[in-house]
PDB file of C-alpha atoms and ligand atoms in Angstrom:
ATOM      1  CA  UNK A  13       0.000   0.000   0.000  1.00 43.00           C
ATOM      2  CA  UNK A  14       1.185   3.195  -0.901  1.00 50.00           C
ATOM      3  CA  UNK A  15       2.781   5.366   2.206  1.00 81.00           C
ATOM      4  CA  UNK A  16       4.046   2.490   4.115  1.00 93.00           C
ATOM      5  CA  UNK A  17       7.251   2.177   4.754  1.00 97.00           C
ATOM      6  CA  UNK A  18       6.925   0.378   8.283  1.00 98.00           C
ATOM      7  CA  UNK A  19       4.021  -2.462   8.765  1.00 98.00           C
ATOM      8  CA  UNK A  20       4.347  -4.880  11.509  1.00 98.00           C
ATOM      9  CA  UNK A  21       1.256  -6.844  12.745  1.00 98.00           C
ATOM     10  CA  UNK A  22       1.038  -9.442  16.237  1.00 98.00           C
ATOM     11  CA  UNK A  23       4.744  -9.178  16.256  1.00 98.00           C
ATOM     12  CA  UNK A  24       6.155 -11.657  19.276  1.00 98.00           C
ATOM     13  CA  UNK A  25       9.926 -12.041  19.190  1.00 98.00           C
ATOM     14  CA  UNK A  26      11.032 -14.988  21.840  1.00 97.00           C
ATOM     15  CA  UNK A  27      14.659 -15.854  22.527  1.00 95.00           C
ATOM     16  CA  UNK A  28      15.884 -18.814  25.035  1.00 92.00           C
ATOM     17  CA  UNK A  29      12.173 -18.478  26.720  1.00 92.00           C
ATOM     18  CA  UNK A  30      12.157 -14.908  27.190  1.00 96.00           C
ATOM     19  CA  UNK A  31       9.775 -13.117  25.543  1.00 97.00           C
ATOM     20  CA  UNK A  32      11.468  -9.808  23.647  1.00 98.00           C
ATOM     21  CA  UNK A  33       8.786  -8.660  22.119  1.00 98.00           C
ATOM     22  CA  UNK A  34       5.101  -9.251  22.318  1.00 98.00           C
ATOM     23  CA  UNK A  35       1.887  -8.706  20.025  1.00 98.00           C
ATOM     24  CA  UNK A  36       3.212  -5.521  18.488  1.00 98.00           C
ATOM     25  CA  UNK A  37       1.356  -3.685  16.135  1.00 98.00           C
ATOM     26  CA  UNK A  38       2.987  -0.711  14.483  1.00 98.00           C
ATOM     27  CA  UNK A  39       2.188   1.338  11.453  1.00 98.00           C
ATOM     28  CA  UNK A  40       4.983   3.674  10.307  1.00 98.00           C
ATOM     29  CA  UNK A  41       4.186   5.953   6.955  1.00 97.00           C
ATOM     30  CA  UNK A  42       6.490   7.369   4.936  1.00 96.00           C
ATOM     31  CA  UNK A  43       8.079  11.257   6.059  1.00 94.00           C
ATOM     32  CA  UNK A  44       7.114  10.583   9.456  1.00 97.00           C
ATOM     33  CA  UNK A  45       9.743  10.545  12.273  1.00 98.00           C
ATOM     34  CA  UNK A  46       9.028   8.699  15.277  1.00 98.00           C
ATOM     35  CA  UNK A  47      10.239   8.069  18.624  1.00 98.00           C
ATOM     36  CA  UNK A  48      10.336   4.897  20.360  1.00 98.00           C
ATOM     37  CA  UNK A  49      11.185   5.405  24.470  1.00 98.00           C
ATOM     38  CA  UNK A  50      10.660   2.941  26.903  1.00 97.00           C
ATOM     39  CA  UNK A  51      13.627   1.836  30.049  1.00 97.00           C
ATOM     40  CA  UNK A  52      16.450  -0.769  29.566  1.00 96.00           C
ATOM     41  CA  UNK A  53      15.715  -3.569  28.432  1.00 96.00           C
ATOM     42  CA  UNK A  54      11.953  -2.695  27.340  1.00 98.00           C
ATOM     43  CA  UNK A  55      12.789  -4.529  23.726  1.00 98.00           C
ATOM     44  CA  UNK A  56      13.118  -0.947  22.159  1.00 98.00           C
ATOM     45  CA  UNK A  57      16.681  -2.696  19.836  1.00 96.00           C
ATOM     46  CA  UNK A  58      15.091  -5.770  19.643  1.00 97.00           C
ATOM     47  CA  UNK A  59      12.291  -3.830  17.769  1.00 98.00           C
ATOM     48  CA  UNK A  60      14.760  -1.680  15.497  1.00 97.00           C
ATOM     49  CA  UNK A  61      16.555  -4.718  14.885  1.00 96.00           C
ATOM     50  CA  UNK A  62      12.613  -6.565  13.418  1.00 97.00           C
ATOM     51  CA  UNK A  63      12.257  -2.890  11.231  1.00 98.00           C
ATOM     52  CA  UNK A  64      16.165  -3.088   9.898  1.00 96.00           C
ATOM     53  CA  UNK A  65      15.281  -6.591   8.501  1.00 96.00           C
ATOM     54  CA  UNK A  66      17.923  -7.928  10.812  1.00 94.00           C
ATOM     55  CA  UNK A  67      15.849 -10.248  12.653  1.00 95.00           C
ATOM     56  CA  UNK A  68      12.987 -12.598  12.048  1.00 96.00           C
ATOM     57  CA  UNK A  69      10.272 -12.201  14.400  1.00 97.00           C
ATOM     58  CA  UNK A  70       9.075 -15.618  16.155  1.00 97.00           C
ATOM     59  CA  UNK A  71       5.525 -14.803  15.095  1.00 97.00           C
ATOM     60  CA  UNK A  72       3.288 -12.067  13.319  1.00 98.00           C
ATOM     61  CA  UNK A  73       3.943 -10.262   9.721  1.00 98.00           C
ATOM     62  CA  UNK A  74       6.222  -7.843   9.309  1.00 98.00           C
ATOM     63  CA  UNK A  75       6.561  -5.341   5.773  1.00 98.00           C
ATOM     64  CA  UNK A  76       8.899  -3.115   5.400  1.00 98.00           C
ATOM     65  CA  UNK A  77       9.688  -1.152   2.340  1.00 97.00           C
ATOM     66  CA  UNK A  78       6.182  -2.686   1.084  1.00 96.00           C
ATOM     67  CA  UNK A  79       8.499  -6.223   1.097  1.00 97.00           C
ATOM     68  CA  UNK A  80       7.394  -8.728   3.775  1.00 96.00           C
ATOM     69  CA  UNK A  81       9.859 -10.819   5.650  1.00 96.00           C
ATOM     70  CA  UNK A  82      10.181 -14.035   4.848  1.00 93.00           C
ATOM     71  CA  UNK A  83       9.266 -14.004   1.522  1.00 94.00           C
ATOM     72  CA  UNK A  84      12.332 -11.285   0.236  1.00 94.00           C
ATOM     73  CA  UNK A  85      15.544 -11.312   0.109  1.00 94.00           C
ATOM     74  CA  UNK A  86      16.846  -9.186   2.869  1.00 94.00           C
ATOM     75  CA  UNK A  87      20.238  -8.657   0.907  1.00 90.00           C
ATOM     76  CA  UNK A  88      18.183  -6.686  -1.893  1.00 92.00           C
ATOM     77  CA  UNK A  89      15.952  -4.951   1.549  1.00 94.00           C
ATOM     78  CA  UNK A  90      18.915  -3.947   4.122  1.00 91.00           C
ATOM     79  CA  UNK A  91      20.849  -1.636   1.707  1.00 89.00           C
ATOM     80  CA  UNK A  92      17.297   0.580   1.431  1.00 94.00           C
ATOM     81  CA  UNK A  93      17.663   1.175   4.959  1.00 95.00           C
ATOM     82  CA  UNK A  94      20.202   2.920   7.245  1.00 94.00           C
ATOM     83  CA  UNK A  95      20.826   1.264  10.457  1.00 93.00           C
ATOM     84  CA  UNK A  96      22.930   3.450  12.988  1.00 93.00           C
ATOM     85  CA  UNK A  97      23.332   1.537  16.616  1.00 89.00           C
ATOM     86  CA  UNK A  98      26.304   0.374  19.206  1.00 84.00           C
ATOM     87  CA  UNK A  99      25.766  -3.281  17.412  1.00 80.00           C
ATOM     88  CA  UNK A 100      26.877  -1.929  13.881  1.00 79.00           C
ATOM     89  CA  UNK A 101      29.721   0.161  15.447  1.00 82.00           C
ATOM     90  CA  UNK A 102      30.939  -3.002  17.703  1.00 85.00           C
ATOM     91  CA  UNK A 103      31.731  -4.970  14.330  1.00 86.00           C
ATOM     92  CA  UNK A 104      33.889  -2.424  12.449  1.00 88.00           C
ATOM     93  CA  UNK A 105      37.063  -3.929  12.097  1.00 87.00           C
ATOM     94  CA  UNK A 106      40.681  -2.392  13.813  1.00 86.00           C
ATOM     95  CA  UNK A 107      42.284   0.199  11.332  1.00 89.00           C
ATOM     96  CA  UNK A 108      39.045   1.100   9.402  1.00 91.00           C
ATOM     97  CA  UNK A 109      39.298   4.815   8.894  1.00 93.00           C
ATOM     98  CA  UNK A 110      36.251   7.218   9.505  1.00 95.00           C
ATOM     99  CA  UNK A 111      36.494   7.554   5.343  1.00 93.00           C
ATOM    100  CA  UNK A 112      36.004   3.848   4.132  1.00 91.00           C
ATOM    101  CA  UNK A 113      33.326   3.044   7.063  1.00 92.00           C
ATOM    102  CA  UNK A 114      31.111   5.915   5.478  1.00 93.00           C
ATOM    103  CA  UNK A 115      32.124   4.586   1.909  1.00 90.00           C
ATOM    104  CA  UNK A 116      30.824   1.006   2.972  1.00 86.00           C
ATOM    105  CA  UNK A 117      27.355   2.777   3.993  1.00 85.00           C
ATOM    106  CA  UNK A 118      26.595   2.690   0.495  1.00 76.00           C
ATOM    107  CA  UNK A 119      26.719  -1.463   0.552  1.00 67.00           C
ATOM    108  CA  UNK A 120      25.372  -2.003   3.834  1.00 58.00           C
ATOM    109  CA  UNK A 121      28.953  -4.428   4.416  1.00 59.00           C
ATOM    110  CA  UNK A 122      31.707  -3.674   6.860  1.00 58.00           C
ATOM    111  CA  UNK A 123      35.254  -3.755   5.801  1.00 58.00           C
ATOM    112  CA  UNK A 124      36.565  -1.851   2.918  1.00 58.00           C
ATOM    113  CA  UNK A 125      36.145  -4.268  -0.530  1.00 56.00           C
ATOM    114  CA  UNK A 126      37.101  -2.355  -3.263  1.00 57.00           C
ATOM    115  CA  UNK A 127      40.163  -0.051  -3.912  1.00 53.00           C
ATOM    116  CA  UNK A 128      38.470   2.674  -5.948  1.00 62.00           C
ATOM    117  CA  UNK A 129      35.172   4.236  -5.226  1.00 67.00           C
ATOM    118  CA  UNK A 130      33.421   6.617  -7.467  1.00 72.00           C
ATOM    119  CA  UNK A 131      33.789  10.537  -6.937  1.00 81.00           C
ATOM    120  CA  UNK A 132      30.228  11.431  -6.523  1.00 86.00           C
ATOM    121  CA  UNK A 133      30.154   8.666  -3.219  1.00 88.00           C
ATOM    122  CA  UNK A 134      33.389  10.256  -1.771  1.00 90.00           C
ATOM    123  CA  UNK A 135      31.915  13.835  -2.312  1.00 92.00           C
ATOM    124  CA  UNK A 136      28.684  12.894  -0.770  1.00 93.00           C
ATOM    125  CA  UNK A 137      30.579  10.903   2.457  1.00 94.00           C
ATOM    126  CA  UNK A 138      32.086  13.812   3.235  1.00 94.00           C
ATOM    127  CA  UNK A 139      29.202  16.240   2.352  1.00 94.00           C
ATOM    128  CA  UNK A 140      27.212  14.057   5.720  1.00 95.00           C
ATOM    129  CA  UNK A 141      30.374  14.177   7.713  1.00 95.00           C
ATOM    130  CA  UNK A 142      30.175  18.147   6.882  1.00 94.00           C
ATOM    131  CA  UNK A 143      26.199  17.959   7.824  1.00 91.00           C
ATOM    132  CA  UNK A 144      27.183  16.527  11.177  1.00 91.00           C
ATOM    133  CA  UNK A 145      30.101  18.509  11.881  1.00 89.00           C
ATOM    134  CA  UNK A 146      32.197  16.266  11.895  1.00 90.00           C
ATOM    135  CA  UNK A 147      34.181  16.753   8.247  1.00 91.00           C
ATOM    136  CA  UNK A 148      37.727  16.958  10.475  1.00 95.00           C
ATOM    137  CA  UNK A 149      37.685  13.499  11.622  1.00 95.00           C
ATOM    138  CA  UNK A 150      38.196  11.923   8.055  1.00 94.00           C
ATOM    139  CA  UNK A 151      41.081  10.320   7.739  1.00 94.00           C
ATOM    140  CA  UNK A 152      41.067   8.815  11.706  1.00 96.00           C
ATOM    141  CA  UNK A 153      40.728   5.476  12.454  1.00 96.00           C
ATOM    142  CA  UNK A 154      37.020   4.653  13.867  1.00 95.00           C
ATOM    143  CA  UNK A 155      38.479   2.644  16.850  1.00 93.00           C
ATOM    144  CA  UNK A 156      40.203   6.034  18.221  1.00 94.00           C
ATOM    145  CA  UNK A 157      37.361   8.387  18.061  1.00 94.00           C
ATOM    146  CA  UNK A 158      34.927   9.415  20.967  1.00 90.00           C
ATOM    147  CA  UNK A 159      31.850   8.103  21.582  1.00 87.00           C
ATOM    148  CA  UNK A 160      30.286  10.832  20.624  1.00 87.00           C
ATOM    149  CA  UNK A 161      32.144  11.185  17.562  1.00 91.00           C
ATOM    150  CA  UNK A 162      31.247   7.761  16.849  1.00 92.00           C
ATOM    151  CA  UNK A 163      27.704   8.220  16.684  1.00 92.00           C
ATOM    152  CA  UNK A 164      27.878  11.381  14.163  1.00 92.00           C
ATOM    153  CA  UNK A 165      30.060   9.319  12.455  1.00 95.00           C
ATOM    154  CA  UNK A 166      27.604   6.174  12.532  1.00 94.00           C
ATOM    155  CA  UNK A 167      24.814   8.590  11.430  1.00 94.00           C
ATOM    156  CA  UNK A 168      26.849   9.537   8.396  1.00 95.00           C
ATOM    157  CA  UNK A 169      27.465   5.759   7.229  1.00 94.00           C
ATOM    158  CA  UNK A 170      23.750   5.368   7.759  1.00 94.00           C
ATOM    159  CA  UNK A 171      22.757   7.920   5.285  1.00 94.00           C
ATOM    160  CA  UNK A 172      25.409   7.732   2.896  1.00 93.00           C
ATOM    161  CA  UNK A 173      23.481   5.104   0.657  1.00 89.00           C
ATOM    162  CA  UNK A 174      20.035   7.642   0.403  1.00 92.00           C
ATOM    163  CA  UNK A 175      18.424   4.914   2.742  1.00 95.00           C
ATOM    164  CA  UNK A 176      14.023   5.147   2.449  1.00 96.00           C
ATOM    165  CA  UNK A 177      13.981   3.941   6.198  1.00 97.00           C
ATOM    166  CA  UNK A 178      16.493   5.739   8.547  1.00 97.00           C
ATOM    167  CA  UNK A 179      16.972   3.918  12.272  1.00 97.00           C
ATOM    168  CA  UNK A 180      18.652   5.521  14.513  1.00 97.00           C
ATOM    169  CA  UNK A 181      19.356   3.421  17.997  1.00 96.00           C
ATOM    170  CA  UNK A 182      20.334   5.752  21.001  1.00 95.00           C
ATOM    171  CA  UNK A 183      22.231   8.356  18.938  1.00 94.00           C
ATOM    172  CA  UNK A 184      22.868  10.947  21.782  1.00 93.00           C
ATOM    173  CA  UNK A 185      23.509   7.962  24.457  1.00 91.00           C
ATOM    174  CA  UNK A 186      26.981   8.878  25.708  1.00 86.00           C
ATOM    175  CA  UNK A 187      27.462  12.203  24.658  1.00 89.00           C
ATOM    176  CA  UNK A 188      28.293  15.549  27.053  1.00 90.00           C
ATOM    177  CA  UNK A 189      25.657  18.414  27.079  1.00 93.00           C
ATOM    178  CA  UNK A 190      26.737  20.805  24.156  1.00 91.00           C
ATOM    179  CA  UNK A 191      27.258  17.223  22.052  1.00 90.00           C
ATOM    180  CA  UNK A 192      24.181  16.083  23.217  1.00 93.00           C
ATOM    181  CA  UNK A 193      22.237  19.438  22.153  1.00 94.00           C
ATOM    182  CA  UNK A 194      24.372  19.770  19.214  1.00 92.00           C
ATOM    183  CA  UNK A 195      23.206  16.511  17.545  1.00 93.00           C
ATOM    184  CA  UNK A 196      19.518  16.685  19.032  1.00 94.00           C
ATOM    185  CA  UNK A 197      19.554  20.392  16.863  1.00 94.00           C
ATOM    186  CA  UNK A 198      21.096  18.498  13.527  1.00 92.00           C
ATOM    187  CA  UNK A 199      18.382  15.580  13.610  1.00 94.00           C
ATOM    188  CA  UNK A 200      15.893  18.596  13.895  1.00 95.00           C
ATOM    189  CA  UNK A 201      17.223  20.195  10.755  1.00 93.00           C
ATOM    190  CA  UNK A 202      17.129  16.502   9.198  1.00 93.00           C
ATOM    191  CA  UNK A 203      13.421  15.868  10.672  1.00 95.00           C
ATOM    192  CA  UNK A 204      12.312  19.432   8.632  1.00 94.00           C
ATOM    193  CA  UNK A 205      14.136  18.327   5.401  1.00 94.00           C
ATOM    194  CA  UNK A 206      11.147  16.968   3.144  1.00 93.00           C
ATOM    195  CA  UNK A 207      13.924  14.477   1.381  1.00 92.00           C
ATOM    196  CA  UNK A 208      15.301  13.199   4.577  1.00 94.00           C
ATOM    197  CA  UNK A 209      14.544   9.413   5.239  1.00 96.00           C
ATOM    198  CA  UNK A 210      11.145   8.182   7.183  1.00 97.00           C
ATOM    199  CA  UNK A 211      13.142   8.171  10.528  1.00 98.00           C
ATOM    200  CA  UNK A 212      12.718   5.955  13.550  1.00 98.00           C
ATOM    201  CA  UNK A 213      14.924   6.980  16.487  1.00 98.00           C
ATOM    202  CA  UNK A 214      14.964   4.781  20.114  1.00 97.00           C
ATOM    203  CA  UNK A 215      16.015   7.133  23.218  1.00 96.00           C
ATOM    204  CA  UNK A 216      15.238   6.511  27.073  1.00 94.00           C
ATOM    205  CA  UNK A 217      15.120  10.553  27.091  1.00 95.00           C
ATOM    206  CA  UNK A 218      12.198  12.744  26.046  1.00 96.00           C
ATOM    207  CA  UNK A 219      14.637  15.660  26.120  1.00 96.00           C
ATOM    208  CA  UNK A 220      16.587  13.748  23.434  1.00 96.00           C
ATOM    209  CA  UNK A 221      13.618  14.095  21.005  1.00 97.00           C
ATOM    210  CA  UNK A 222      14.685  16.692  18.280  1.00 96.00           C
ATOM    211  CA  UNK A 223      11.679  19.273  16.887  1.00 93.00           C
ATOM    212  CA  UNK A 224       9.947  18.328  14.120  1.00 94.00           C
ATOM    213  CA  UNK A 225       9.771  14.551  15.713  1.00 97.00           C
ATOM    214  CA  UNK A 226       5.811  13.915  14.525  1.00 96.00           C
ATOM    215  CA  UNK A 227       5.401  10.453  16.552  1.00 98.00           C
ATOM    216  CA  UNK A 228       6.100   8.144  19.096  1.00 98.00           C
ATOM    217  CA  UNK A 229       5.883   4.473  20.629  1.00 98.00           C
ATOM    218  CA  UNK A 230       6.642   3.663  24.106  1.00 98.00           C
ATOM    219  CA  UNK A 231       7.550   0.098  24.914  1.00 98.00           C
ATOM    220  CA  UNK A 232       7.720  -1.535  28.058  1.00 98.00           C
ATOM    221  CA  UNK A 233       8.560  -5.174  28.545  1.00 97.00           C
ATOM    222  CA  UNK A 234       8.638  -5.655  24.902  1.00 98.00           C
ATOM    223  CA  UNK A 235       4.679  -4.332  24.682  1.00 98.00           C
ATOM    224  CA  UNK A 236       3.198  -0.818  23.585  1.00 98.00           C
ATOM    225  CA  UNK A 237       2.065   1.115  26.081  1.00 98.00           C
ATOM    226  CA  UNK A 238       1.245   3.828  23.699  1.00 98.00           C
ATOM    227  CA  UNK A 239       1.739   4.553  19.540  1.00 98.00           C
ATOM    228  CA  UNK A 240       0.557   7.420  17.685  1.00 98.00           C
ATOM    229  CA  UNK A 241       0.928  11.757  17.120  1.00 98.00           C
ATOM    230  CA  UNK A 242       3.781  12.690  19.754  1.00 97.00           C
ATOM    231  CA  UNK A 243       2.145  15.331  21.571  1.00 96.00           C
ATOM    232  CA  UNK A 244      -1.203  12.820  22.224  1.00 98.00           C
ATOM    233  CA  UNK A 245       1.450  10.053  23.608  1.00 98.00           C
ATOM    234  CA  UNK A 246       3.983  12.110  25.422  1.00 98.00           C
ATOM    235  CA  UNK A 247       1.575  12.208  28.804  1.00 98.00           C
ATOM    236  CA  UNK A 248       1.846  11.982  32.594  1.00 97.00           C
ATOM    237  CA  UNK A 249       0.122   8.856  32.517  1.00 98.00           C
ATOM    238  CA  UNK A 250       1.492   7.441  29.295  1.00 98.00           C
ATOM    239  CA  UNK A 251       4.994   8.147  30.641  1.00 98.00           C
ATOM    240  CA  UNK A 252       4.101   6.509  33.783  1.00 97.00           C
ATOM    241  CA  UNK A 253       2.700   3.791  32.820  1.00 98.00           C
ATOM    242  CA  UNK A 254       5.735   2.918  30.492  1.00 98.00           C
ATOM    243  CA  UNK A 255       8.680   3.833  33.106  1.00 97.00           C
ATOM    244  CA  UNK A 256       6.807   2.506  36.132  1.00 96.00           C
ATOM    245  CA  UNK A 257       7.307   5.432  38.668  1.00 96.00           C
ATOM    246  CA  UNK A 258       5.231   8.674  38.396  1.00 97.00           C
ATOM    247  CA  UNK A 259       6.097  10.822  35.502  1.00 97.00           C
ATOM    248  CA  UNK A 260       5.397  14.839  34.979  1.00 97.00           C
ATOM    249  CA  UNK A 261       6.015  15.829  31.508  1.00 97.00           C
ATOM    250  CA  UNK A 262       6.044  19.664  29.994  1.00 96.00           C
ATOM    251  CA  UNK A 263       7.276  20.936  26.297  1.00 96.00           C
ATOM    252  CA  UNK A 264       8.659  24.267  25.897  1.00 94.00           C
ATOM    253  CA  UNK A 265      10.013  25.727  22.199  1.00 90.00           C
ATOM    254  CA  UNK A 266       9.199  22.482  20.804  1.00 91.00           C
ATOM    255  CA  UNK A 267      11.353  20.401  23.283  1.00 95.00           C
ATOM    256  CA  UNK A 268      10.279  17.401  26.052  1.00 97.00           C
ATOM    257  CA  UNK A 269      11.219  17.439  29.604  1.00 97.00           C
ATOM    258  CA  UNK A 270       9.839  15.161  32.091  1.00 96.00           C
ATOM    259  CA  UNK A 271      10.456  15.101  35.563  1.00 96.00           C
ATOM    260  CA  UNK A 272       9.438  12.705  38.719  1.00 95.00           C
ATOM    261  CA  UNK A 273       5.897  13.687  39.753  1.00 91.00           C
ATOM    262  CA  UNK A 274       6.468  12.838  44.035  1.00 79.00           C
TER     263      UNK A 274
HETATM  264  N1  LIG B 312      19.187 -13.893  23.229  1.00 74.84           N
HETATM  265  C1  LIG B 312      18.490 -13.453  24.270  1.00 74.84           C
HETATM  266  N2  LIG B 312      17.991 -14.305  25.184  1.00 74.84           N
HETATM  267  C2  LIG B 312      17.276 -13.874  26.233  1.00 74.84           C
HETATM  268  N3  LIG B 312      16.992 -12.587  26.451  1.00 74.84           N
HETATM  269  C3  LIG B 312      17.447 -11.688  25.589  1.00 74.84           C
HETATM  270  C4  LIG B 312      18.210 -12.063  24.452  1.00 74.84           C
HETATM  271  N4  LIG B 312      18.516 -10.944  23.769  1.00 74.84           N
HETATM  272  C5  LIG B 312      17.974  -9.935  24.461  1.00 74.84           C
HETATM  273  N5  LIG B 312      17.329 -10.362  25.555  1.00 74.84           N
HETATM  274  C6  LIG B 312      16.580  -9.556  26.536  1.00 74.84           C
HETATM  275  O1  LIG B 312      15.518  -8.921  25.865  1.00 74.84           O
HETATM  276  C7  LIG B 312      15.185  -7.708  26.505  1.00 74.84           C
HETATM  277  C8  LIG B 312      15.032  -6.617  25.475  1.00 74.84           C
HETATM  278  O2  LIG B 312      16.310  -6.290  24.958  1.00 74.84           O
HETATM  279  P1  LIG B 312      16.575  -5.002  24.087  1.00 74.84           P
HETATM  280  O3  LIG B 312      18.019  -4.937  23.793  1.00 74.84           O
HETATM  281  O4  LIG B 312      15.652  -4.999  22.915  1.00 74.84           O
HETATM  282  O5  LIG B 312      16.125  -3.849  25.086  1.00 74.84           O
HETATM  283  P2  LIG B 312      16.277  -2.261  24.973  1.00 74.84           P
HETATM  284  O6  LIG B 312      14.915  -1.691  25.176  1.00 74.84           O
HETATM  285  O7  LIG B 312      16.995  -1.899  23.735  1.00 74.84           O
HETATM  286  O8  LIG B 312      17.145  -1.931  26.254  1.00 74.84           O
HETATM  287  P3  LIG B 312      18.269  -0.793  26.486  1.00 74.84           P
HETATM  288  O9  LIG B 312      17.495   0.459  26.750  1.00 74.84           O
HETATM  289  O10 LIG B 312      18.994  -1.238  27.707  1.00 74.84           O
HETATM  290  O11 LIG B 312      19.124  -0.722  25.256  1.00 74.84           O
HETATM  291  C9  LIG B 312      16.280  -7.485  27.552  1.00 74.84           C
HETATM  292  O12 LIG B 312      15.754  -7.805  28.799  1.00 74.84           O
HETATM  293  C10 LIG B 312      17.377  -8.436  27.160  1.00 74.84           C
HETATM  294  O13 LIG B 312      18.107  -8.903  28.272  1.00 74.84           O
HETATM  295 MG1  LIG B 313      18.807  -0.968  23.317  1.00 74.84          MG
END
């Protein structure tokens, strides 16, 4: 159906008897970002990991891209989507400079594999290294830079091959205040841009949630508590419910705080 770029229906993941994930039921259409919040282990990666085609669900249907699991080939799927998370970044191998690991974005592989790339890619890595302020880090070696200059870097990779489905798995986990705010203000500017990538982004904060966010899912032990327009979701009681201890939650300019409501 046209518009969908996310459709997952009675979705249970189970691993080794524990259940991950349980009856979810998500619609995602395309240009609209979304949030998915919810406390450690609440299945919020398990969940990006179902939508990057990276994992089979143990029961219910699952399209993405309009292709449903199981019956596509997720080589031909996973290069259509950008994946940024701690998983990817744990695989890159030693000695892999900041350069080839946003080259190898555009194959959705690891590990540099061919000598020569074309101009127009190695204009365009840099051009989202420049677009996340992070066009000085180049030529370094992944396995040297900070953490949060490993997940501008990440973000880069994931949007170097012009991805349809952008996941983004705790992008500001780690980083200081001014990186924290800087990042939260460039995946504002990338939620406005009209050609930016249907986006989902996982966070435990609601102060990480950039403007122009237009949705959001909160999880907790692996079910929704809440899915839908982020301003009807983002409640006391939602909030509450999803976290377990009571919740106050305000926006000002566009931004989410929440605080304990004792
Ligand atoms: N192979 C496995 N076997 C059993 N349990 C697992 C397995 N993999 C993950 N889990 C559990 O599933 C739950 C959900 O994990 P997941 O990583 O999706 O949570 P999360 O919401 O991303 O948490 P966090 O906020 O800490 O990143 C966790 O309790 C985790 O311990
Ligand atoms: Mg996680």
């Amino acid at each position: 159906m046209a518009g969908e770029v996310l459709q997952l229906r009675g979705v249970g993941v189970r691993r080794e008897g524990a259940t991950l994930l349980r009856d979810v039921t998500w619609t995602v259409n395309e240009n609209e970002r979304w949030v998915v919040v919810g406390p450690n282990g609440a299945g919020k990666t398990t969940l990006l990991q179902v939508a990057g085609a990276l994992l089979h669900p143990t029961e219910g249907s699952v399209e993405i891209l309009e292709e449903e699991l199981g019956r596509t080939d997720v080589f031909e799927l996973r290069p259509r989507i950008g994946v940024a998370s701690s998983a990817v970044a744990e695989k890159v191998p030693t000695g892999e400079t900041v350069l080839d690991l946003v080259l190898t974005g555009s194959y959705a592989i690891l590990g540099r594999w061919q000598e020569e790339y074309e101009s127009t890619d190695l204009a365009r890595a840099i051009e989202l290294l420049e677009a996340l302020g992070c066009a000085d880090l180049v030529k370094r070696r992944f396995s040297t830079l900070s953490e949060g200059e490993r997940k501008r870097v990440q973000i880069a990779r994931a949007l170097m091959p012009d991805p349809e489905l952008l996941l983004l798995d705790e992008p500001a986990a780690g980083l200081d205040l001014g990186g924290r705010e800087d990042l939260v203000r460039r995946l504002g500017i990338l939620a406005d841009d009209p050609a930016a990538p249907t986006t989902v982004m996982v966070t435990h904060h609601v102060e990480e949630v950039p403007e122009g966010f237009t949705h959001a899912l909160l999880l907790r032990k692996g079910q929704v508590v809440a899915s839908g327009k982020v301003d009807e979701v983002f409640t006391p009681e939602h909030l509450t419910e999803c976290f377990g201890v009571p919740l106050s939650i305000d926006r000002q300019n566009g931004r989410w705080y929440a605080r304990a409501a004792y």
